[in-house]
Amino acid sequence: NNPNSSDSANRSSDDPAEVPSFPVDAIPEPVRSFVVEGARSIGCPVDFVAVTVLALAEGVAGTSRRLVLKAGMRVAPGGWYGIVADPGAGKSPAMRHALRLVEPLQTEAWDRYRQRLDEWNE
């Protein structure tokens, strides 16, 4: 059983199609360990944490980064992400775990906003 692959035990046996394992090896360290260990501690497939991490990375990058497809053709991030599974499969705990990566950024942004608002109100 590969700890870096999706946990098929958490998938419904009546799924109409086989779901391939998430390519967790494509995620660089230390995020890969964060994803794998988080999924292991929650008891959910790595997909649940990894997909949320990818969505958060896209959100953090925003429009500050572009992929150059060919000369003169640049594309900003713009994906749609979702986790589909039965209730109780670990979707919400996996998303909360992934959000730990961006909580410091959110706290910093909120503090900066409050400081600027206070300065503006003076």
Tab-separated table of N, CA, C and O in Angstrom:
chain	number	residue	atom	x	y	z
A	1	ASN	N	0.841	-1.187	0.000
A	1	ASN	CA	0.000	0.000	0.000
A	1	ASN	C	0.880	1.242	0.000
A	1	ASN	O	1.657	1.468	0.915
A	2	ASN	N	0.809	2.043	-1.007
A	2	ASN	CA	1.641	3.234	-1.153
A	2	ASN	C	1.046	4.381	-0.355
A	2	ASN	O	-0.047	4.836	-0.632
A	3	PRO	N	1.772	4.900	0.679
A	3	PRO	CA	1.231	5.991	1.481
A	3	PRO	C	1.111	7.287	0.690
A	3	PRO	O	0.434	8.203	1.110
A	4	ASN	N	1.768	7.370	-0.457
A	4	ASN	CA	1.694	8.588	-1.266
A	4	ASN	C	0.554	8.560	-2.267
A	4	ASN	O	0.366	9.501	-3.014
A	5	SER	N	-0.195	7.482	-2.333
A	5	SER	CA	-1.290	7.409	-3.290
A	5	SER	C	-2.609	7.581	-2.574
A	5	SER	O	-2.679	7.549	-1.351
A	6	SER	N	-3.664	7.739	-3.338
A	6	SER	CA	-4.990	7.872	-2.758
A	6	SER	C	-5.368	6.586	-2.052
A	6	SER	O	-5.032	5.498	-2.488
A	7	ASP	N	-6.089	6.708	-0.974
A	7	ASP	CA	-6.506	5.554	-0.202
A	7	ASP	C	-7.810	5.021	-0.770
A	7	ASP	O	-8.869	5.563	-0.534
A	8	SER	N	-7.724	3.946	-1.534
A	8	SER	CA	-8.914	3.401	-2.179
A	8	SER	C	-9.901	2.835	-1.176
A	8	SER	O	-11.072	2.678	-1.481
A	9	ALA	N	-9.461	2.558	0.049
A	9	ALA	CA	-10.374	2.036	1.064
A	9	ALA	C	-11.426	3.076	1.438
A	9	ALA	O	-12.504	2.729	1.896
A	10	ASN	N	-11.114	4.350	1.263
A	10	ASN	CA	-12.057	5.414	1.595
A	10	ASN	C	-12.977	5.755	0.432
A	10	ASN	O	-13.770	6.669	0.517
A	11	ARG	N	-12.876	5.059	-0.662
A	11	ARG	CA	-13.724	5.309	-1.825
A	11	ARG	C	-14.845	4.275	-1.847
A	11	ARG	O	-14.667	3.138	-1.476
A	12	SER	N	-15.972	4.694	-2.319
A	12	SER	CA	-17.121	3.803	-2.407
A	12	SER	C	-16.834	2.671	-3.382
A	12	SER	O	-16.283	2.880	-4.454
A	13	SER	N	-17.211	1.442	-3.017
A	13	SER	CA	-16.951	0.300	-3.885
A	13	SER	C	-17.872	0.289	-5.098
A	13	SER	O	-17.628	-0.450	-6.039
A	14	ASP	N	-18.929	1.092	-5.085
A	14	ASP	CA	-19.829	1.122	-6.231
A	14	ASP	C	-19.566	2.310	-7.155
A	14	ASP	O	-20.423	2.694	-7.934
A	15	ASP	N	-18.357	2.878	-7.063
A	15	ASP	CA	-17.979	3.951	-7.978
A	15	ASP	C	-18.055	3.429	-9.406
A	15	ASP	O	-17.553	2.346	-9.700
A	16	PRO	N	-18.655	4.206	-10.315
A	16	PRO	CA	-18.785	3.731	-11.691
A	16	PRO	C	-17.470	3.702	-12.457
A	16	PRO	O	-17.365	3.020	-13.468
A	17	ALA	N	-16.484	4.415	-11.995
A	17	ALA	CA	-15.208	4.451	-12.712
A	17	ALA	C	-14.062	4.378	-11.710
A	17	ALA	O	-14.187	4.807	-10.574
A	18	GLU	N	-12.974	3.822	-12.160
A	18	GLU	CA	-11.776	3.813	-11.336
A	18	GLU	C	-11.241	5.235	-11.247
A	18	GLU	O	-11.212	5.957	-12.232
A	19	VAL	N	-10.823	5.629	-10.077
A	19	VAL	CA	-10.237	6.945	-9.895
A	19	VAL	C	-8.733	6.753	-9.763
A	19	VAL	O	-8.274	6.039	-8.877
A	20	PRO	N	-7.954	7.371	-10.644
A	20	PRO	CA	-6.498	7.192	-10.554
A	20	PRO	C	-5.949	7.837	-9.284
A	20	PRO	O	-6.532	8.777	-8.753
A	21	SER	N	-4.841	7.333	-8.821
A	21	SER	CA	-4.183	7.889	-7.652
A	21	SER	C	-3.705	9.302	-7.942
A	21	SER	O	-3.270	9.609	-9.052
A	22	PHE	N	-3.787	10.154	-6.947
A	22	PHE	CA	-3.311	11.517	-7.092
A	22	PHE	C	-1.789	11.493	-7.223
A	22	PHE	O	-1.115	10.812	-6.457
A	23	PRO	N	-1.217	12.239	-8.156
A	23	PRO	CA	0.250	12.228	-8.354
A	23	PRO	C	0.968	13.068	-7.296
A	23	PRO	O	1.590	14.087	-7.594
A	24	VAL	N	0.901	12.607	-6.060
A	24	VAL	CA	1.451	13.380	-4.948
A	24	VAL	C	2.956	13.594	-5.098
A	24	VAL	O	3.499	14.570	-4.580
A	25	ASP	N	3.636	12.733	-5.831
A	25	ASP	CA	5.073	12.909	-6.040
A	25	ASP	C	5.386	14.161	-6.848
A	25	ASP	O	6.527	14.627	-6.858
A	26	ALA	N	4.393	14.730	-7.519
A	26	ALA	CA	4.589	15.963	-8.287
A	26	ALA	C	4.590	17.199	-7.389
A	26	ALA	O	4.981	18.276	-7.828
A	27	ILE	N	4.175	17.039	-6.146
A	27	ILE	CA	4.163	18.161	-5.204
A	27	ILE	C	5.535	18.260	-4.552
A	27	ILE	O	6.051	17.262	-4.029
A	28	PRO	N	6.145	19.426	-4.566
A	28	PRO	CA	7.478	19.554	-3.967
A	28	PRO	C	7.435	19.477	-2.435
A	28	PRO	O	6.424	19.779	-1.809
A	29	GLU	N	8.555	19.054	-1.871
A	29	GLU	CA	8.709	19.080	-0.414
A	29	GLU	C	8.883	20.520	0.025
A	29	GLU	O	9.377	21.329	-0.739
A	30	PRO	N	8.489	20.925	1.192
A	30	PRO	CA	7.907	20.124	2.274
A	30	PRO	C	6.385	19.999	2.195
A	30	PRO	O	5.767	19.366	3.040
A	31	VAL	N	5.781	20.564	1.165
A	31	VAL	CA	4.323	20.498	1.039
A	31	VAL	C	3.855	19.056	0.857
A	31	VAL	O	2.820	18.666	1.385
A	32	ARG	N	4.636	18.244	0.142
A	32	ARG	CA	4.257	16.842	-0.058
A	32	ARG	C	4.095	16.142	1.288
A	32	ARG	O	3.114	15.439	1.523
A	33	SER	N	5.057	16.314	2.176
A	33	SER	CA	4.961	15.686	3.499
A	33	SER	C	3.758	16.208	4.275
A	33	SER	O	3.071	15.446	4.960
A	34	PHE	N	3.493	17.501	4.165
A	34	PHE	CA	2.337	18.107	4.815
A	34	PHE	C	1.053	17.433	4.327
A	34	PHE	O	0.174	17.083	5.118
A	35	VAL	N	0.950	17.217	3.018
A	35	VAL	CA	-0.230	16.591	2.419
A	35	VAL	C	-0.347	15.135	2.844
A	35	VAL	O	-1.400	14.683	3.307
A	36	VAL	N	0.733	14.376	2.706
A	36	VAL	CA	0.703	12.939	3.000
A	36	VAL	C	0.438	12.691	4.481
A	36	VAL	O	-0.422	11.880	4.844
A	37	GLU	N	1.154	13.382	5.343
A	37	GLU	CA	0.977	13.174	6.784
A	37	GLU	C	-0.386	13.668	7.249
A	37	GLU	O	-1.007	13.057	8.119
A	38	GLY	N	-0.860	14.771	6.680
A	38	GLY	CA	-2.194	15.254	7.029
A	38	GLY	C	-3.264	14.250	6.653
A	38	GLY	O	-4.158	13.935	7.443
A	39	ALA	N	-3.186	13.725	5.441
A	39	ALA	CA	-4.165	12.726	4.998
A	39	ALA	C	-4.087	11.474	5.861
A	39	ALA	O	-5.116	10.898	6.232
A	40	ARG	N	-2.886	11.071	6.196
A	40	ARG	CA	-2.709	9.880	7.036
A	40	ARG	C	-3.328	10.102	8.418
A	40	ARG	O	-4.026	9.228	8.939
A	41	SER	N	-3.110	11.283	8.996
A	41	SER	CA	-3.642	11.541	10.344
A	41	SER	C	-5.164	11.663	10.339
A	41	SER	O	-5.817	11.305	11.310
A	42	ILE	N	-5.728	12.151	9.250
A	42	ILE	CA	-7.182	12.294	9.133
A	42	ILE	C	-7.824	10.964	8.751
A	42	ILE	O	-8.951	10.673	9.130
A	43	GLY	N	-7.091	10.162	7.981
A	43	GLY	CA	-7.629	8.897	7.497
A	43	GLY	C	-8.419	9.082	6.212
A	43	GLY	O	-9.432	8.434	5.990
A	44	CYS	N	-7.927	9.990	5.370
A	44	CYS	CA	-8.604	10.258	4.100
A	44	CYS	C	-7.592	10.128	2.960
A	44	CYS	O	-6.393	10.098	3.199
A	45	PRO	N	-8.069	10.052	1.725
A	45	PRO	CA	-7.142	10.011	0.589
A	45	PRO	C	-6.321	11.302	0.507
A	45	PRO	O	-6.805	12.372	0.895
A	46	VAL	N	-5.103	11.204	0.003
A	46	VAL	CA	-4.261	12.395	-0.132
A	46	VAL	C	-4.916	13.430	-1.044
A	46	VAL	O	-4.654	14.621	-0.910
A	47	ASP	N	-5.766	12.991	-1.943
A	47	ASP	CA	-6.467	13.906	-2.847
A	47	ASP	C	-7.159	15.031	-2.077
A	47	ASP	O	-7.160	16.183	-2.502
A	48	PHE	N	-7.792	14.667	-0.962
A	48	PHE	CA	-8.601	15.629	-0.223
A	48	PHE	C	-7.762	16.809	0.263
A	48	PHE	O	-8.210	17.949	0.242
A	49	VAL	N	-6.549	16.528	0.720
A	49	VAL	CA	-5.660	17.600	1.180
A	49	VAL	C	-4.982	18.259	-0.019
A	49	VAL	O	-4.927	19.490	-0.114
A	50	ALA	N	-4.480	17.459	-0.944
A	50	ALA	CA	-3.703	17.986	-2.074
A	50	ALA	C	-4.522	18.912	-2.962
A	50	ALA	O	-4.031	19.971	-3.381
A	51	VAL	N	-5.742	18.551	-3.267
A	51	VAL	CA	-6.579	19.393	-4.129
A	51	VAL	C	-6.830	20.737	-3.454
A	51	VAL	O	-6.774	21.790	-4.091
A	52	THR	N	-7.074	20.707	-2.160
A	52	THR	CA	-7.285	21.960	-1.423
A	52	THR	C	-6.020	22.806	-1.429
A	52	THR	O	-6.082	24.023	-1.618
A	53	VAL	N	-4.862	22.172	-1.257
A	53	VAL	CA	-3.589	22.908	-1.291
A	53	VAL	C	-3.383	23.554	-2.664
A	53	VAL	O	-2.969	24.712	-2.756
A	54	LEU	N	-3.690	22.828	-3.732
A	54	LEU	CA	-3.543	23.400	-5.077
A	54	LEU	C	-4.464	24.600	-5.275
A	54	LEU	O	-4.065	25.616	-5.849
A	55	ALA	N	-5.684	24.494	-4.804
A	55	ALA	CA	-6.626	25.612	-4.922
A	55	ALA	C	-6.133	26.819	-4.125
A	55	ALA	O	-6.202	27.962	-4.602
A	56	LEU	N	-5.610	26.573	-2.930
A	56	LEU	CA	-5.082	27.667	-2.120
A	56	LEU	C	-3.859	28.306	-2.778
A	56	LEU	O	-3.714	29.533	-2.764
A	57	ALA	N	-2.989	27.482	-3.364
A	57	ALA	CA	-1.804	28.022	-4.038
A	57	ALA	C	-2.217	28.926	-5.190
A	57	ALA	O	-1.636	30.003	-5.393
A	58	GLU	N	-3.226	28.503	-5.934
A	58	GLU	CA	-3.716	29.335	-7.030
A	58	GLU	C	-4.289	30.643	-6.502
A	58	GLU	O	-4.039	31.713	-7.054
A	59	GLY	N	-5.032	30.565	-5.423
A	59	GLY	CA	-5.616	31.766	-4.840
A	59	GLY	C	-4.568	32.729	-4.315
A	59	GLY	O	-4.685	33.937	-4.474
A	60	VAL	N	-3.527	32.191	-3.698
A	60	VAL	CA	-2.451	33.039	-3.175
A	60	VAL	C	-1.680	33.687	-4.322
A	60	VAL	O	-1.326	34.864	-4.252
A	61	ALA	N	-1.434	32.938	-5.382
A	61	ALA	CA	-0.715	33.491	-6.530
A	61	ALA	C	-1.548	34.553	-7.229
A	61	ALA	O	-1.017	35.559	-7.703
A	62	GLY	N	-2.858	34.325	-7.278
A	62	GLY	CA	-3.739	35.291	-7.940
A	62	GLY	C	-3.292	35.553	-9.360
A	62	GLY	O	-2.927	34.634	-10.086
A	63	THR	N	-3.300	36.803	-9.732
A	63	THR	CA	-2.880	37.167	-11.091
A	63	THR	C	-1.431	37.625	-11.141
A	63	THR	O	-1.000	38.184	-12.138
A	64	SER	N	-0.680	37.366	-10.055
A	64	SER	CA	0.719	37.796	-10.023
A	64	SER	C	1.636	36.887	-10.838
A	64	SER	O	2.785	37.224	-11.073
A	65	ARG	N	1.145	35.740	-11.259
A	65	ARG	CA	1.951	34.792	-12.033
A	65	ARG	C	1.217	34.428	-13.309
A	65	ARG	O	-0.001	34.379	-13.356
A	66	ARG	N	1.994	34.157	-14.364
A	66	ARG	CA	1.430	33.753	-15.650
A	66	ARG	C	2.225	32.565	-16.187
A	66	ARG	O	3.434	32.477	-16.000
A	67	LEU	N	1.540	31.682	-16.862
A	67	LEU	CA	2.166	30.573	-17.554
A	67	LEU	C	2.300	30.979	-19.013
A	67	LEU	O	1.322	31.388	-19.640
A	68	VAL	N	3.516	30.889	-19.563
A	68	VAL	CA	3.740	31.236	-20.962
A	68	VAL	C	3.551	29.966	-21.779
A	68	VAL	O	4.357	29.036	-21.723
A	69	LEU	N	2.449	29.911	-22.528
A	69	LEU	CA	2.155	28.740	-23.355
A	69	LEU	C	2.948	28.760	-24.649
A	69	LEU	O	3.396	27.727	-25.126
A	70	LYS	N	3.091	29.948	-25.203
A	70	LYS	CA	3.922	30.167	-26.384
A	70	LYS	C	4.170	31.662	-26.458
A	70	LYS	O	3.582	32.437	-25.705
A	71	ALA	N	5.031	32.077	-27.336
A	71	ALA	CA	5.374	33.503	-27.442
A	71	ALA	C	4.102	34.336	-27.591
A	71	ALA	O	3.276	34.091	-28.463
A	72	GLY	N	3.940	35.290	-26.692
A	72	GLY	CA	2.783	36.182	-26.742
A	72	GLY	C	1.513	35.627	-26.122
A	72	GLY	O	0.497	36.310	-26.100
A	73	MET	N	1.556	34.409	-25.620
A	73	MET	CA	0.353	33.824	-25.021
A	73	MET	C	0.633	33.431	-23.576
A	73	MET	O	1.279	32.421	-23.311
A	74	ARG	N	0.130	34.267	-22.677
A	74	ARG	CA	0.303	34.029	-21.244
A	74	ARG	C	-1.056	33.794	-20.608
A	74	ARG	O	-2.020	34.465	-20.949
A	75	VAL	N	-1.094	32.861	-19.684
A	75	VAL	CA	-2.350	32.498	-19.048
A	75	VAL	C	-2.196	32.600	-17.530
A	75	VAL	O	-1.230	32.097	-16.964
A	76	ALA	N	-3.151	33.277	-16.896
A	76	ALA	CA	-3.171	33.380	-15.435
A	76	ALA	C	-3.849	32.136	-14.865
A	76	ALA	O	-4.628	31.476	-15.552
A	77	PRO	N	-3.555	31.819	-13.600
A	77	PRO	CA	-4.232	30.681	-12.985
A	77	PRO	C	-5.742	30.883	-13.016
A	77	PRO	O	-6.235	31.992	-12.891
A	78	GLY	N	-6.468	29.820	-13.178
A	78	GLY	CA	-7.922	29.907	-13.187
A	78	GLY	C	-8.544	28.531	-13.247
A	78	GLY	O	-9.055	28.129	-14.280
A	79	GLY	N	-8.465	27.813	-12.162
A	79	GLY	CA	-9.000	26.462	-12.148
A	79	GLY	C	-10.255	26.355	-11.307
A	79	GLY	O	-10.623	27.276	-10.576
A	80	TRP	N	-10.902	25.233	-11.430
A	80	TRP	CA	-12.054	24.892	-10.617
A	80	TRP	C	-11.676	23.642	-9.839
A	80	TRP	O	-11.163	22.684	-10.417
A	81	TYR	N	-11.922	23.661	-8.560
A	81	TYR	CA	-11.521	22.552	-7.714
A	81	TYR	C	-12.711	22.041	-6.927
A	81	TYR	O	-13.568	22.825	-6.527
A	82	GLY	N	-12.741	20.769	-6.702
A	82	GLY	CA	-13.796	20.192	-5.889
A	82	GLY	C	-13.394	18.820	-5.390
A	82	GLY	O	-12.587	18.127	-6.011
A	83	ILE	N	-13.936	18.468	-4.259
A	83	ILE	CA	-13.706	17.154	-3.683
A	83	ILE	C	-15.076	16.506	-3.550
A	83	ILE	O	-15.971	17.058	-2.912
A	84	VAL	N	-15.230	15.362	-4.174
A	84	VAL	CA	-16.509	14.662	-4.153
A	84	VAL	C	-16.317	13.328	-3.444
A	84	VAL	O	-15.473	12.525	-3.837
A	85	ALA	N	-17.081	13.131	-2.388
A	85	ALA	CA	-17.013	11.873	-1.637
A	85	ALA	C	-18.236	11.789	-0.729
A	85	ALA	O	-18.939	12.783	-0.527
A	86	ASP	N	-18.445	10.617	-0.202
A	86	ASP	CA	-19.558	10.402	0.720
A	86	ASP	C	-19.379	11.233	1.991
A	86	ASP	O	-18.234	11.561	2.369
A	87	PRO	N	-20.485	11.540	2.676
A	87	PRO	CA	-20.384	12.212	3.974
A	87	PRO	C	-19.525	11.377	4.930
A	87	PRO	O	-19.574	10.147	4.919
A	88	GLY	N	-18.730	12.068	5.715
A	88	GLY	CA	-17.887	11.385	6.687
A	88	GLY	C	-16.592	10.838	6.135
A	88	GLY	O	-15.847	10.173	6.852
A	89	ALA	N	-16.290	11.124	4.881
A	89	ALA	CA	-15.066	10.593	4.261
A	89	ALA	C	-13.828	11.401	4.627
A	89	ALA	O	-12.720	10.974	4.327
A	90	GLY	N	-14.003	12.557	5.250
A	90	GLY	CA	-12.856	13.360	5.671
A	90	GLY	C	-12.620	14.604	4.846
A	90	GLY	O	-11.547	15.209	4.934
A	91	LYS	N	-13.598	15.017	4.055
A	91	LYS	CA	-13.414	16.202	3.200
A	91	LYS	C	-13.169	17.457	4.032
A	91	LYS	O	-12.192	18.174	3.808
A	92	SER	N	-14.041	17.737	4.977
A	92	SER	CA	-13.911	18.965	5.778
A	92	SER	C	-12.649	18.981	6.626
A	92	SER	O	-11.940	19.996	6.650
A	93	PRO	N	-12.313	17.895	7.341
A	93	PRO	CA	-11.051	17.922	8.089
A	93	PRO	C	-9.835	18.123	7.183
A	93	PRO	O	-8.884	18.808	7.556
A	94	ALA	N	-9.862	17.543	5.985
A	94	ALA	CA	-8.747	17.708	5.053
A	94	ALA	C	-8.625	19.164	4.613
A	94	ALA	O	-7.518	19.709	4.531
A	95	MET	N	-9.750	19.805	4.341
A	95	MET	CA	-9.712	21.213	3.929
A	95	MET	C	-9.237	22.094	5.078
A	95	MET	O	-8.441	23.021	4.860
A	96	ARG	N	-9.696	21.814	6.294
A	96	ARG	CA	-9.234	22.605	7.452
A	96	ARG	C	-7.725	22.437	7.636
A	96	ARG	O	-7.015	23.404	7.953
A	97	HIS	N	-7.240	21.213	7.446
A	97	HIS	CA	-5.796	20.963	7.562
A	97	HIS	C	-5.031	21.805	6.535
A	97	HIS	O	-4.051	22.468	6.870
A	98	ALA	N	-5.480	21.792	5.287
A	98	ALA	CA	-4.800	22.553	4.229
A	98	ALA	C	-4.834	24.048	4.509
A	98	ALA	O	-3.866	24.767	4.221
A	99	LEU	N	-5.922	24.528	5.072
A	99	LEU	CA	-6.041	25.965	5.368
A	99	LEU	C	-4.986	26.441	6.358
A	99	LEU	O	-4.677	27.638	6.400
A	100	ARG	N	-4.417	25.520	7.121
A	100	ARG	CA	-3.351	25.899	8.054
A	100	ARG	C	-2.176	26.541	7.326
A	100	ARG	O	-1.433	27.337	7.905
A	101	LEU	N	-2.002	26.206	6.052
A	101	LEU	CA	-0.901	26.786	5.279
A	101	LEU	C	-1.076	28.279	5.042
A	101	LEU	O	-0.089	29.012	4.936
A	102	VAL	N	-2.305	28.734	4.918
A	102	VAL	CA	-2.535	30.141	4.574
A	102	VAL	C	-3.047	30.982	5.741
A	102	VAL	O	-3.165	32.198	5.613
A	103	GLU	N	-3.333	30.374	6.878
A	103	GLU	CA	-3.809	31.144	8.030
A	103	GLU	C	-2.848	32.268	8.421
A	103	GLU	O	-3.300	33.377	8.711
A	104	PRO	N	-1.537	32.042	8.422
A	104	PRO	CA	-0.633	33.162	8.752
A	104	PRO	C	-0.756	34.316	7.756
A	104	PRO	O	-0.676	35.484	8.144
A	105	LEU	N	-0.960	34.009	6.489
A	105	LEU	CA	-1.128	35.064	5.489
A	105	LEU	C	-2.416	35.844	5.739
A	105	LEU	O	-2.450	37.072	5.616
A	106	GLN	N	-3.481	35.144	6.091
A	106	GLN	CA	-4.759	35.781	6.375
A	106	GLN	C	-4.643	36.672	7.608
A	106	GLN	O	-5.131	37.808	7.614
A	107	THR	N	-3.986	36.176	8.642
A	107	THR	CA	-3.810	36.955	9.867
A	107	THR	C	-2.997	38.209	9.583
A	107	THR	O	-3.348	39.307	10.033
A	108	GLU	N	-1.933	38.059	8.815
A	108	GLU	CA	-1.086	39.208	8.459
A	108	GLU	C	-1.876	40.232	7.641
A	108	GLU	O	-1.794	41.435	7.891
A	109	ALA	N	-2.647	39.782	6.693
A	109	ALA	CA	-3.441	40.698	5.863
A	109	ALA	C	-4.480	41.423	6.707
A	109	ALA	O	-4.709	42.632	6.531
A	110	TRP	N	-5.127	40.704	7.612
A	110	TRP	CA	-6.142	41.324	8.468
A	110	TRP	C	-5.499	42.367	9.381
A	110	TRP	O	-6.026	43.466	9.531
A	111	ASP	N	-4.352	42.035	9.977
A	111	ASP	CA	-3.652	42.991	10.848
A	111	ASP	C	-3.241	44.241	10.079
A	111	ASP	O	-3.379	45.361	10.562
A	112	ARG	N	-2.743	44.041	8.859
A	112	ARG	CA	-2.335	45.172	8.025
A	112	ARG	C	-3.545	46.047	7.681
A	112	ARG	O	-3.478	47.270	7.736
A	113	TYR	N	-4.659	45.416	7.358
A	113	TYR	CA	-5.893	46.151	7.055
A	113	TYR	C	-6.337	46.968	8.268
A	113	TYR	O	-6.658	48.156	8.136
A	114	ARG	N	-6.363	46.353	9.442
A	114	ARG	CA	-6.809	47.064	10.652
A	114	ARG	C	-5.896	48.239	10.959
A	114	ARG	O	-6.364	49.313	11.337
A	115	GLN	N	-4.583	48.049	10.779
A	115	GLN	CA	-3.631	49.123	11.033
A	115	GLN	C	-3.874	50.280	10.068
A	115	GLN	O	-3.924	51.441	10.482
A	116	ARG	N	-4.037	49.991	8.812
A	116	ARG	CA	-4.286	51.041	7.821
A	116	ARG	C	-5.623	51.733	8.048
A	116	ARG	O	-5.742	52.944	7.863
A	117	LEU	N	-6.619	50.983	8.470
A	117	LEU	CA	-7.921	51.577	8.769
A	117	LEU	C	-7.810	52.515	9.959
A	117	LEU	O	-8.363	53.623	9.934
A	118	ASP	N	-7.089	52.081	10.992
A	118	ASP	CA	-6.889	52.942	12.158
A	118	ASP	C	-6.156	54.216	11.777
A	118	ASP	O	-6.514	55.315	12.222
A	119	GLU	N	-5.125	54.106	10.925
A	119	GLU	CA	-4.372	55.282	10.466
A	119	GLU	C	-5.281	56.210	9.674
A	119	GLU	O	-5.213	57.431	9.807
A	120	TRP	N	-6.130	55.670	8.853
A	120	TRP	CA	-7.031	56.465	8.029
A	120	TRP	C	-8.063	57.179	8.889
A	120	TRP	O	-8.424	58.329	8.628
A	121	ASN	N	-8.521	56.521	9.959
A	121	ASN	CA	-9.521	57.108	10.851
A	121	ASN	C	-8.962	58.187	11.767
A	121	ASN	O	-9.726	58.942	12.371
A	122	GLU	N	-7.648	58.268	11.911
A	122	GLU	CA	-7.033	59.264	12.805
A	122	GLU	C	-7.153	60.655	12.305
A	122	GLU	O	-7.331	61.173	11.372
